[in-house]
Amino acid sequence: MQEEMKKALLLKMNESFVEMGSFQQEKLKYESWFSTSTPLKNKIEKSDSFQNVFLVTKLAQTIMQKSLGVSPAFLVTNGFENWLDMNIPVSEDFFTVHVSKPKSPISKDYIFAINERTQADGQILKQVDLDELDFLASKLMLNNIQNVAIGFLHSKTNPENEKIVGNFLKERGFHVYCSHECAHTDLDKNFVDSEKQRWWVAVLNAYIQPTWSEEMTLLENTLSEVANDKVNLKVANNNGLFDSWSTVFPLETIFAQEYLTLNYFKNQLPSKSKILGLYLGIEKFQLFEVFQEGHQMWRSELGPVAIRQPYFLDLFIQPTSIVEEGFWNNPYLSQKTSGYEPGPMCFGKSVKPTFLDSLYLEGHLQKVPEINAQLVEKSMKRISDTFFTYSKNSFSAELILKLGIQGIVSEVNKYPNNIVYCVGPLAPVLLPLFKNVASQKQFRIKDTDNCVLEELWLEVQR
Amino acid sequence: MISTYKYEQIQLLNHLLFKNEKVTTLTTYDGMPIYLKYQNLAEIGSLPMVVQTTHQYLQLMDGDVAITNDPYSGGTILSNLYLSIGISSEQKKNRQVDLLIVKKVSLKPRIVLGDNIDNEGIRIPPTPLVVNGKLNTDILSAMAQHPLAPAGFEQALRAGIDDIKKLREDFLKMNEVFEIEWSRSFIKEYFKDSQEAMKKFIGQFRSGEQLAELELNDGSQLKLSIEVSDENIIFDFSGCENSRSVHLTHAAALGGCTGALISLSEKKLPINQGIFQCIQVIAPEGSLVHAKYPNPVYFGMTDGVTLLANFVLKAIGNLDKSKRFPLSGSSSCSFNLDFQNGVHFFETLEPGSAASRFKNGYDGLNIWQRSHLEPSIEEIERRFPISIDSCSYRPHSGGDGRYIGGRGVVKSITVKEKCKFTWSINEPNEKPLGMMGGKDAQNADVLIIRKGKEKEALAKIGSLELNAEDRVIIQSAGGGGFGDNSEDFL
């Protein structure tokens, strides 16, 4: 193996959980922990020498979901300033007077209409006025806006107006995201190019970028400090390739983890066309259609976004699916998840029980090394009492656990493939429980907790 | 108790099964809904009726598929086709069914101004399509060749049949996991417990009786007496007249009343026969809330049921002050452009939603519709000879107040070729009301700017010929405001 490969550090950083791989004594060794309890710096030994860091991260998605970005300016064809906002879907799938929608990442004050128009056949009806742009640039500078997203109608057919505006602003020092440049338009077979999907790519990249930049700089500095030298930090993108974090579009990294997981299933397991892959992680349960070629379009909470997504499914039941009080005065597993801040009740902080808490009460969670260190024994009674308050008829944690397991297996059951390979830290705990459920599927385990890093390592070597 | 655990299994199984469906229901063989997923108000009441009528005329066996779109058999508007498939949950050899799944196949609607439903499109009573595994291609072809069958009819229907067959297979696979036994006694217990839980929800409302009246923009009157007790809620529309333009079926009226009632819950309520046991709708036959054949139903099933739900909310709010809300806009401003080469363009606009006690209303959001995605402007301009000049929120259309009602939407379209423009706005004569000092919102309207001429307001419903370069501007209603900024209120 090349010497520089031995000095590589592999990192998988999600919202709350970190996995690290490094070459120690001629072997690749892995470690994982909750980032909320132990910072990265404390985990990397000063004696480790590394120069190249290969990172797969969900940072872009976290910034988006937790509204941690910075509203960019959005320059849009005159007359369509509200178009993106109008198309943000409602959060509830039922009728309610208490209806809600996800918040748009663009501040209403930062949407600027541009007098331009391109027709469907690409003919330009209205050219961009440079004087108008001059005035606009002054306005943006006055408001300290650095990131600009541009979305014009029919810009994929003829991007000329977007290019003129984009170049004008780049020359004046702005970070510009043009929809015709950053959106993918070679998606699934039914894909029809649409302005909304394209514009969202530009807007979201512009929105995420400032916080992304800040966090990545911090990470790079931390790693350099530990390594006593400037490190070379590269980020995995949605195609499994590596980019410098400073030049990659943040949205190009949101499915890197899933891409690597899918590739792991394809490369490591036999008979790829006959299997499904089930990733049972600390933060996510995901199902992979290993036999599906191509990509689909990302369906975000803001609507469809023109970014390639591999064929996978986030299951309805997730590790931190919240248990709530139901219509018949009993607990049920809701669609909402709590994440790890503050985490499930068994970590001692939260007041809302989750699916993981039912695993804990039934004595399964203690077998998971990554989680065991976080468990608070005193929480067991509190969790039991909480379940009891939801149902005076003692609807137990055992039934909640069974409901969750049935939910996972039934989603898998919809697919025709009979063999399901399970990977991830929770796979050894859940697999025996799957086998107790009536199903035609054969659940098998692939003994690895770190499939993403294993595949990342192979990509690095390629 | 094991039984309530089984009820959660029913919810989870159906939620996962119908994850990718927009409108569907699982019912008993005779049409009592066990689980229902809807997209609009009318469907809440009409979907079970699809099965009830189908069961009345046909005896579906396991795997058999039937179709209907007839509003008087449980359908809604004629461009919505409803497929039913029989399921034998225990896969009995005699193929006798105990359950049915209904699925909607949506085609592009068309507004037709007239007084007979048979002019609105092809009307299909409950008809068998797949019998003993064999597709009846003769019937399918005959329907597809009907002069009023919309474009893409056969293709959409074939795809729908494949989808519903897959749903049946998925149901059987998933039921294997959940091990639910769908015995008559278990289902009866499920409905009974659901009814008891629904009584608790209704018990939160102030008991009593309240009268309400509303005049529609065609001059017809909607009259409602609402009676709330500890056990149930009665919506009595006795005294309602017929309407010139708005006709709802009884099932759609049930859907509107139920939708308005359940919208007052902060959590999602499951829709099944048990909850319907607590709701009674009395609607005189021939009135606008219990239309008879051959009354056309497009306006009733769209704008009509929305304004009915708003009206019911207003009546409940008058009875129980803690449930008072300003009113949202009701009309979805449907319109067609029909070009000479047979190209047909259809669209709607969302009204603004009302403000609440805690926040502003949402701009351009119809709270009674669960499919909010507007079609792509680029795609429309590629496919149709029109140019969309602008589409934005309508300034100052939401009611002012401490919390402002949501703005409506204004859309301006220039046609590039000659065409026929047909539009319809059905709403009350009164504007969307504000509350507690909040101002009323603006109603919807339609304007035309002929090439080289001035802007001209049009009637609420109508049809006229457009020439190339003529422009139409459609403006939807806003939502009512809440509260005022006076010191007393604050």
PDB file of N, CA and C in Angstrom, chain A residues 314-393:
ATOM      1  N   ASP A 314     -35.932   5.867   3.115  1.00  0.00           N
ATOM      2  CA  ASP A 314     -35.906   6.008   4.582  1.00  0.00           C
ATOM      3  C   ASP A 314     -37.153   5.316   5.108  1.00  0.00           C
ATOM      4  N   LEU A 315     -36.992   4.320   5.965  1.00  0.00           N
ATOM      5  CA  LEU A 315     -38.156   3.592   6.465  1.00  0.00           C
ATOM      6  C   LEU A 315     -39.031   4.480   7.338  1.00  0.00           C
ATOM      7  N   PHE A 316     -40.282   4.104   7.441  1.00  0.00           N
ATOM      8  CA  PHE A 316     -41.209   4.838   8.310  1.00  0.00           C
ATOM      9  C   PHE A 316     -40.732   4.771   9.764  1.00  0.00           C
ATOM     10  N   ILE A 317     -40.356   3.571  10.197  1.00  0.00           N
ATOM     11  CA  ILE A 317     -39.841   3.416  11.562  1.00  0.00           C
ATOM     12  C   ILE A 317     -38.368   3.790  11.553  1.00  0.00           C
ATOM     13  N   GLN A 318     -37.992   4.713  12.407  1.00  0.00           N
ATOM     14  CA  GLN A 318     -36.611   5.135  12.548  1.00  0.00           C
ATOM     15  C   GLN A 318     -36.172   4.886  13.994  1.00  0.00           C
ATOM     16  N   PRO A 319     -34.866   4.884  14.238  1.00  0.00           N
ATOM     17  CA  PRO A 319     -34.420   4.615  15.616  1.00  0.00           C
ATOM     18  C   PRO A 319     -35.058   5.549  16.642  1.00  0.00           C
ATOM     19  N   THR A 320     -35.166   6.828  16.279  1.00  0.00           N
ATOM     20  CA  THR A 320     -35.725   7.766  17.261  1.00  0.00           C
ATOM     21  C   THR A 320     -37.154   8.171  16.910  1.00  0.00           C
ATOM     22  N   SER A 321     -37.912   7.260  16.290  1.00  0.00           N
ATOM     23  CA  SER A 321     -39.348   7.516  16.072  1.00  0.00           C
ATOM     24  C   SER A 321     -40.003   7.726  17.429  1.00  0.00           C
ATOM     25  N   ILE A 322     -40.752   8.818  17.551  1.00  0.00           N
ATOM     26  CA  ILE A 322     -41.316   9.196  18.845  1.00  0.00           C
ATOM     27  C   ILE A 322     -42.592   8.391  19.111  1.00  0.00           C
ATOM     28  N   VAL A 323     -42.724   7.940  20.344  1.00  0.00           N
ATOM     29  CA  VAL A 323     -43.942   7.258  20.787  1.00  0.00           C
ATOM     30  C   VAL A 323     -44.875   8.326  21.347  1.00  0.00           C
ATOM     31  N   GLU A 324     -46.088   8.381  20.789  1.00  0.00           N
ATOM     32  CA  GLU A 324     -47.054   9.391  21.247  1.00  0.00           C
ATOM     33  C   GLU A 324     -48.349   8.729  21.683  1.00  0.00           C
ATOM     34  N   GLU A 325     -49.217   9.552  22.278  1.00  0.00           N
ATOM     35  CA  GLU A 325     -50.514   9.016  22.713  1.00  0.00           C
ATOM     36  C   GLU A 325     -51.479   9.053  21.543  1.00  0.00           C
ATOM     37  N   GLY A 326     -52.120   7.914  21.289  1.00  0.00           N
ATOM     38  CA  GLY A 326     -52.947   7.777  20.094  1.00  0.00           C
ATOM     39  C   GLY A 326     -54.426   8.012  20.318  1.00  0.00           C
ATOM     40  N   PHE A 327     -55.185   7.827  19.273  1.00  0.00           N
ATOM     41  CA  PHE A 327     -56.616   8.099  19.237  1.00  0.00           C
ATOM     42  C   PHE A 327     -57.400   7.230  20.216  1.00  0.00           C
ATOM     43  N   TRP A 328     -56.960   5.995  20.409  1.00  0.00           N
ATOM     44  CA  TRP A 328     -57.681   5.066  21.294  1.00  0.00           C
ATOM     45  C   TRP A 328     -57.049   5.016  22.682  1.00  0.00           C
ATOM     46  N   ASN A 329     -56.403   6.120  23.066  1.00  0.00           N
ATOM     47  CA  ASN A 329     -55.737   6.199  24.379  1.00  0.00           C
ATOM     48  C   ASN A 329     -54.697   5.108  24.565  1.00  0.00           C
ATOM     49  N   ASN A 330     -53.808   5.022  23.625  1.00  0.00           N
ATOM     50  CA  ASN A 330     -52.729   4.052  23.693  1.00  0.00           C
ATOM     51  C   ASN A 330     -51.500   4.669  23.027  1.00  0.00           C
ATOM     52  N   PRO A 331     -50.310   4.137  23.320  1.00  0.00           N
ATOM     53  CA  PRO A 331     -49.120   4.665  22.650  1.00  0.00           C
ATOM     54  C   PRO A 331     -49.032   4.144  21.218  1.00  0.00           C
ATOM     55  N   TYR A 332     -48.460   4.944  20.348  1.00  0.00           N
ATOM     56  CA  TYR A 332     -48.220   4.488  18.979  1.00  0.00           C
ATOM     57  C   TYR A 332     -46.936   5.141  18.473  1.00  0.00           C
ATOM     58  N   LEU A 333     -46.376   4.566  17.415  1.00  0.00           N
ATOM     59  CA  LEU A 333     -45.137   5.107  16.837  1.00  0.00           C
ATOM     60  C   LEU A 333     -45.506   6.136  15.778  1.00  0.00           C
ATOM     61  N   SER A 334     -45.120   7.392  16.023  1.00  0.00           N
ATOM     62  CA  SER A 334     -45.499   8.451  15.082  1.00  0.00           C
ATOM     63  C   SER A 334     -44.439   8.594  13.990  1.00  0.00           C
ATOM     64  N   GLN A 335     -44.721   9.464  13.058  1.00  0.00           N
ATOM     65  CA  GLN A 335     -43.800   9.700  11.950  1.00  0.00           C
ATOM     66  C   GLN A 335     -42.682  10.673  12.353  1.00  0.00           C
ATOM     67  N   LYS A 336     -42.859  11.309  13.514  1.00  0.00           N
ATOM     68  CA  LYS A 336     -41.863  12.294  13.937  1.00  0.00           C
ATOM     69  C   LYS A 336     -40.679  11.578  14.589  1.00  0.00           C
ATOM     70  N   THR A 337     -39.497  12.152  14.425  1.00  0.00           N
ATOM     71  CA  THR A 337     -38.314  11.594  15.085  1.00  0.00           C
ATOM     72  C   THR A 337     -37.690  12.659  15.985  1.00  0.00           C
ATOM     73  N   SER A 338     -37.016  12.203  17.023  1.00  0.00           N
ATOM     74  CA  SER A 338     -36.472  13.171  17.989  1.00  0.00           C
ATOM     75  C   SER A 338     -34.996  13.466  17.740  1.00  0.00           C
ATOM     76  N   GLY A 339     -34.312  12.608  16.988  1.00  0.00           N
ATOM     77  CA  GLY A 339     -32.863  12.792  16.835  1.00  0.00           C
ATOM     78  C   GLY A 339     -32.158  12.535  18.154  1.00  0.00           C
ATOM     79  N   TYR A 340     -30.896  12.957  18.234  1.00  0.00           N
ATOM     80  CA  TYR A 340     -30.101  12.693  19.437  1.00  0.00           C
ATOM     81  C   TYR A 340     -29.814  13.930  20.266  1.00  0.00           C
ATOM     82  N   GLU A 341     -30.488  15.005  19.937  1.00  0.00           N
ATOM     83  CA  GLU A 341     -30.368  16.186  20.789  1.00  0.00           C
ATOM     84  C   GLU A 341     -31.749  16.584  21.248  1.00  0.00           C
ATOM     85  N   PRO A 342     -32.218  16.155  22.432  1.00  0.00           N
ATOM     86  CA  PRO A 342     -31.407  15.532  23.471  1.00  0.00           C
ATOM     87  C   PRO A 342     -31.250  14.020  23.374  1.00  0.00           C
ATOM     88  N   GLY A 343     -32.034  13.364  22.519  1.00  0.00           N
ATOM     89  CA  GLY A 343     -31.861  11.917  22.373  1.00  0.00           C
ATOM     90  C   GLY A 343     -32.998  11.134  23.016  1.00  0.00           C
ATOM     91  N   PRO A 344     -32.961   9.806  22.937  1.00  0.00           N
ATOM     92  CA  PRO A 344     -34.018   8.988  23.539  1.00  0.00           C
ATOM     93  C   PRO A 344     -33.971   9.097  25.069  1.00  0.00           C
ATOM     94  N   MET A 345     -35.035   8.682  25.712  1.00  0.00           N
ATOM     95  CA  MET A 345     -35.127   8.814  27.179  1.00  0.00           C
ATOM     96  C   MET A 345     -34.052   8.006  27.890  1.00  0.00           C
ATOM     97  N   CYS A 346     -33.623   6.906  27.256  1.00  0.00           N
ATOM     98  CA  CYS A 346     -32.628   6.043  27.914  1.00  0.00           C
ATOM     99  C   CYS A 346     -31.260   6.722  28.006  1.00  0.00           C
ATOM    100  N   PHE A 347     -31.092   7.861  27.334  1.00  0.00           N
ATOM    101  CA  PHE A 347     -29.854   8.629  27.477  1.00  0.00           C
ATOM    102  C   PHE A 347     -29.969   9.596  28.649  1.00  0.00           C
ATOM    103  N   GLY A 348     -31.155   9.652  29.252  1.00  0.00           N
ATOM    104  CA  GLY A 348     -31.335  10.410  30.474  1.00  0.00           C
ATOM    105  C   GLY A 348     -31.738  11.861  30.326  1.00  0.00           C
ATOM    106  N   LYS A 349     -31.973  12.311  29.084  1.00  0.00           N
ATOM    107  CA  LYS A 349     -32.225  13.743  28.936  1.00  0.00           C
ATOM    108  C   LYS A 349     -33.638  14.065  28.466  1.00  0.00           C
ATOM    109  N   SER A 350     -34.151  13.287  27.540  1.00  0.00           N
ATOM    110  CA  SER A 350     -35.426  13.650  26.913  1.00  0.00           C
ATOM    111  C   SER A 350     -36.624  13.207  27.763  1.00  0.00           C
ATOM    112  N   VAL A 351     -37.815  13.717  27.425  1.00  0.00           N
ATOM    113  CA  VAL A 351     -39.042  13.271  28.100  1.00  0.00           C
ATOM    114  C   VAL A 351     -39.963  12.512  27.140  1.00  0.00           C
ATOM    115  N   LYS A 352     -39.557  12.367  25.885  1.00  0.00           N
ATOM    116  CA  LYS A 352     -40.417  11.685  24.907  1.00  0.00           C
ATOM    117  C   LYS A 352     -39.812  10.317  24.578  1.00  0.00           C
ATOM    118  N   PRO A 353     -40.566   9.255  24.828  1.00  0.00           N
ATOM    119  CA  PRO A 353     -40.019   7.925  24.516  1.00  0.00           C
ATOM    120  C   PRO A 353     -39.930   7.704  23.010  1.00  0.00           C
ATOM    121  N   THR A 354     -38.993   6.867  22.627  1.00  0.00           N
ATOM    122  CA  THR A 354     -38.783   6.561  21.213  1.00  0.00           C
ATOM    123  C   THR A 354     -38.737   5.045  21.016  1.00  0.00           C
ATOM    124  N   PHE A 355     -38.618   4.650  19.769  1.00  0.00           N
ATOM    125  CA  PHE A 355     -38.497   3.231  19.431  1.00  0.00           C
ATOM    126  C   PHE A 355     -37.281   2.642  20.139  1.00  0.00           C
ATOM    127  N   LEU A 356     -36.190   3.381  20.192  1.00  0.00           N
ATOM    128  CA  LEU A 356     -34.983   2.895  20.865  1.00  0.00           C
ATOM    129  C   LEU A 356     -35.262   2.616  22.346  1.00  0.00           C
ATOM    130  N   ASP A 357     -36.127   3.411  22.950  1.00  0.00           N
ATOM    131  CA  ASP A 357     -36.437   3.193  24.365  1.00  0.00           C
ATOM    132  C   ASP A 357     -37.168   1.865  24.559  1.00  0.00           C
ATOM    133  N   SER A 358     -37.980   1.479  23.599  1.00  0.00           N
ATOM    134  CA  SER A 358     -38.659   0.184  23.730  1.00  0.00           C
ATOM    135  C   SER A 358     -37.633  -0.949  23.603  1.00  0.00           C
ATOM    136  N   LEU A 359     -36.630  -0.757  22.747  1.00  0.00           N
ATOM    137  CA  LEU A 359     -35.540  -1.747  22.636  1.00  0.00           C
ATOM    138  C   LEU A 359     -34.787  -1.826  23.966  1.00  0.00           C
ATOM    139  N   TYR A 360     -34.626  -0.670  24.592  1.00  0.00           N
ATOM    140  CA  TYR A 360     -33.892  -0.611  25.861  1.00  0.00           C
ATOM    141  C   TYR A 360     -34.646  -1.337  26.970  1.00  0.00           C
ATOM    142  N   LEU A 361     -35.949  -1.046  27.049  1.00  0.00           N
ATOM    143  CA  LEU A 361     -36.748  -1.676  28.113  1.00  0.00           C
ATOM    144  C   LEU A 361     -36.782  -3.194  27.961  1.00  0.00           C
ATOM    145  N   GLU A 362     -36.718  -3.645  26.722  1.00  0.00           N
ATOM    146  CA  GLU A 362     -36.748  -5.094  26.485  1.00  0.00           C
ATOM    147  C   GLU A 362     -35.361  -5.706  26.528  1.00  0.00           C
ATOM    148  N   GLY A 363     -34.371  -4.915  26.932  1.00  0.00           N
ATOM    149  CA  GLY A 363     -33.033  -5.451  27.183  1.00  0.00           C
ATOM    150  C   GLY A 363     -32.174  -5.669  25.958  1.00  0.00           C
ATOM    151  N   HIS A 364     -32.487  -5.007  24.843  1.00  0.00           N
ATOM    152  CA  HIS A 364     -31.723  -5.248  23.603  1.00  0.00           C
ATOM    153  C   HIS A 364     -30.638  -4.214  23.376  1.00  0.00           C
ATOM    154  N   LEU A 365     -30.875  -3.012  23.803  1.00  0.00           N
ATOM    155  CA  LEU A 365     -29.987  -1.909  23.451  1.00  0.00           C
ATOM    156  C   LEU A 365     -28.636  -2.006  24.150  1.00  0.00           C
ATOM    157  N   GLN A 366     -28.621  -2.667  25.282  1.00  0.00           N
ATOM    158  CA  GLN A 366     -27.406  -2.784  26.063  1.00  0.00           C
ATOM    159  C   GLN A 366     -26.335  -3.569  25.306  1.00  0.00           C
ATOM    160  N   LYS A 367     -26.783  -4.315  24.272  1.00  0.00           N
ATOM    161  CA  LYS A 367     -25.838  -5.151  23.514  1.00  0.00           C
ATOM    162  C   LYS A 367     -25.108  -4.349  22.439  1.00  0.00           C
ATOM    163  N   VAL A 368     -25.510  -3.099  22.249  1.00  0.00           N
ATOM    164  CA  VAL A 368     -24.899  -2.284  21.184  1.00  0.00           C
ATOM    165  C   VAL A 368     -23.790  -1.435  21.791  1.00  0.00           C
ATOM    166  N   PRO A 369     -22.532  -1.742  21.519  1.00  0.00           N
ATOM    167  CA  PRO A 369     -21.419  -1.052  22.196  1.00  0.00           C
ATOM    168  C   PRO A 369     -21.464   0.478  22.029  1.00  0.00           C
ATOM    169  N   GLU A 370     -21.839   0.942  20.819  1.00  0.00           N
ATOM    170  CA  GLU A 370     -21.827   2.390  20.561  1.00  0.00           C
ATOM    171  C   GLU A 370     -22.836   3.120  21.434  1.00  0.00           C
ATOM    172  N   ILE A 371     -23.893   2.415  21.821  1.00  0.00           N
ATOM    173  CA  ILE A 371     -24.963   3.045  22.590  1.00  0.00           C
ATOM    174  C   ILE A 371     -24.815   2.762  24.082  1.00  0.00           C
ATOM    175  N   ASN A 372     -24.275   1.624  24.432  1.00  0.00           N
ATOM    176  CA  ASN A 372     -24.221   1.176  25.828  1.00  0.00           C
ATOM    177  C   ASN A 372     -23.626   2.221  26.754  1.00  0.00           C
ATOM    178  N   ALA A 373     -22.574   2.894  26.262  1.00  0.00           N
ATOM    179  CA  ALA A 373     -21.893   3.891  27.105  1.00  0.00           C
ATOM    180  C   ALA A 373     -22.797   5.076  27.428  1.00  0.00           C
ATOM    181  N   GLN A 374     -23.828   5.296  26.639  1.00  0.00           N
ATOM    182  CA  GLN A 374     -24.701   6.456  26.823  1.00  0.00           C
ATOM    183  C   GLN A 374     -25.898   6.163  27.729  1.00  0.00           C
ATOM    184  N   LEU A 375     -26.128   4.878  27.983  1.00  0.00           N
ATOM    185  CA  LEU A 375     -27.364   4.519  28.682  1.00  0.00           C
ATOM    186  C   LEU A 375     -27.337   4.919  30.148  1.00  0.00           C
ATOM    187  N   VAL A 376     -28.469   5.388  30.634  1.00  0.00           N
ATOM    188  CA  VAL A 376     -28.614   5.777  32.036  1.00  0.00           C
ATOM    189  C   VAL A 376     -29.605   4.803  32.665  1.00  0.00           C
ATOM    190  N   GLU A 377     -29.105   4.019  33.586  1.00  0.00           N
ATOM    191  CA  GLU A 377     -29.940   2.941  34.141  1.00  0.00           C
ATOM    192  C   GLU A 377     -31.189   3.466  34.837  1.00  0.00           C
ATOM    193  N   LYS A 378     -31.064   4.619  35.454  1.00  0.00           N
ATOM    194  CA  LYS A 378     -32.199   5.186  36.210  1.00  0.00           C
ATOM    195  C   LYS A 378     -33.377   5.520  35.298  1.00  0.00           C
ATOM    196  N   SER A 379     -33.096   5.651  34.007  1.00  0.00           N
ATOM    197  CA  SER A 379     -34.148   6.073  33.090  1.00  0.00           C
ATOM    198  C   SER A 379     -35.181   4.964  32.839  1.00  0.00           C
ATOM    199  N   MET A 380     -34.841   3.729  33.189  1.00  0.00           N
ATOM    200  CA  MET A 380     -35.726   2.612  32.870  1.00  0.00           C
ATOM    201  C   MET A 380     -37.118   2.793  33.492  1.00  0.00           C
ATOM    202  N   LYS A 381     -37.126   3.203  34.750  1.00  0.00           N
ATOM    203  CA  LYS A 381     -38.428   3.363  35.415  1.00  0.00           C
ATOM    204  C   LYS A 381     -39.191   4.526  34.799  1.00  0.00           C
ATOM    205  N   ARG A 382     -38.468   5.574  34.494  1.00  0.00           N
ATOM    206  CA  ARG A 382     -39.131   6.766  33.928  1.00  0.00           C
ATOM    207  C   ARG A 382     -39.788   6.420  32.594  1.00  0.00           C
ATOM    208  N   ILE A 383     -39.086   5.593  31.800  1.00  0.00           N
ATOM    209  CA  ILE A 383     -39.640   5.219  30.487  1.00  0.00           C
ATOM    210  C   ILE A 383     -40.892   4.362  30.682  1.00  0.00           C
ATOM    211  N   SER A 384     -40.819   3.393  31.602  1.00  0.00           N
ATOM    212  CA  SER A 384     -41.989   2.531  31.868  1.00  0.00           C
ATOM    213  C   SER A 384     -43.174   3.360  32.311  1.00  0.00           C
ATOM    214  N   ASP A 385     -42.905   4.304  33.212  1.00  0.00           N
ATOM    215  CA  ASP A 385     -44.006   5.140  33.725  1.00  0.00           C
ATOM    216  C   ASP A 385     -44.630   5.955  32.594  1.00  0.00           C
ATOM    217  N   THR A 386     -43.789   6.435  31.687  1.00  0.00           N
ATOM    218  CA  THR A 386     -44.294   7.252  30.573  1.00  0.00           C
ATOM    219  C   THR A 386     -45.199   6.413  29.673  1.00  0.00           C
ATOM    220  N   PHE A 387     -44.784   5.209  29.355  1.00  0.00           N
ATOM    221  CA  PHE A 387     -45.637   4.321  28.553  1.00  0.00           C
ATOM    222  C   PHE A 387     -46.966   4.096  29.258  1.00  0.00           C
ATOM    223  N   PHE A 388     -46.902   3.944  30.566  1.00  0.00           N
ATOM    224  CA  PHE A 388     -48.127   3.653  31.315  1.00  0.00           C
ATOM    225  C   PHE A 388     -49.082   4.844  31.278  1.00  0.00           C
ATOM    226  N   THR A 389     -48.541   6.054  31.328  1.00  0.00           N
ATOM    227  CA  THR A 389     -49.443   7.227  31.314  1.00  0.00           C
ATOM    228  C   THR A 389     -50.189   7.343  29.983  1.00  0.00           C
ATOM    229  N   TYR A 390     -49.601   6.805  28.903  1.00  0.00           N
ATOM    230  CA  TYR A 390     -50.280   6.856  27.601  1.00  0.00           C
ATOM    231  C   TYR A 390     -51.431   5.855  27.551  1.00  0.00           C
ATOM    232  N   SER A 391     -51.347   4.823  28.338  1.00  0.00           N
ATOM    233  CA  SER A 391     -52.409   3.824  28.290  1.00  0.00           C
ATOM    234  C   SER A 391     -52.570   3.204  29.658  1.00  0.00           C
ATOM    235  N   LYS A 392     -53.700   3.432  30.259  1.00  0.00           N
ATOM    236  CA  LYS A 392     -53.942   2.875  31.586  1.00  0.00           C
ATOM    237  C   LYS A 392     -54.090   1.357  31.519  1.00  0.00           C
ATOM    238  N   ASN A 393     -54.164   0.822  30.306  1.00  0.00           N
ATOM    239  CA  ASN A 393     -54.329  -0.616  30.146  1.00  0.00           C
ATOM    240  C   ASN A 393     -53.009  -1.339  29.923  1.00  0.00           C
TER     241      ASN A 393
END
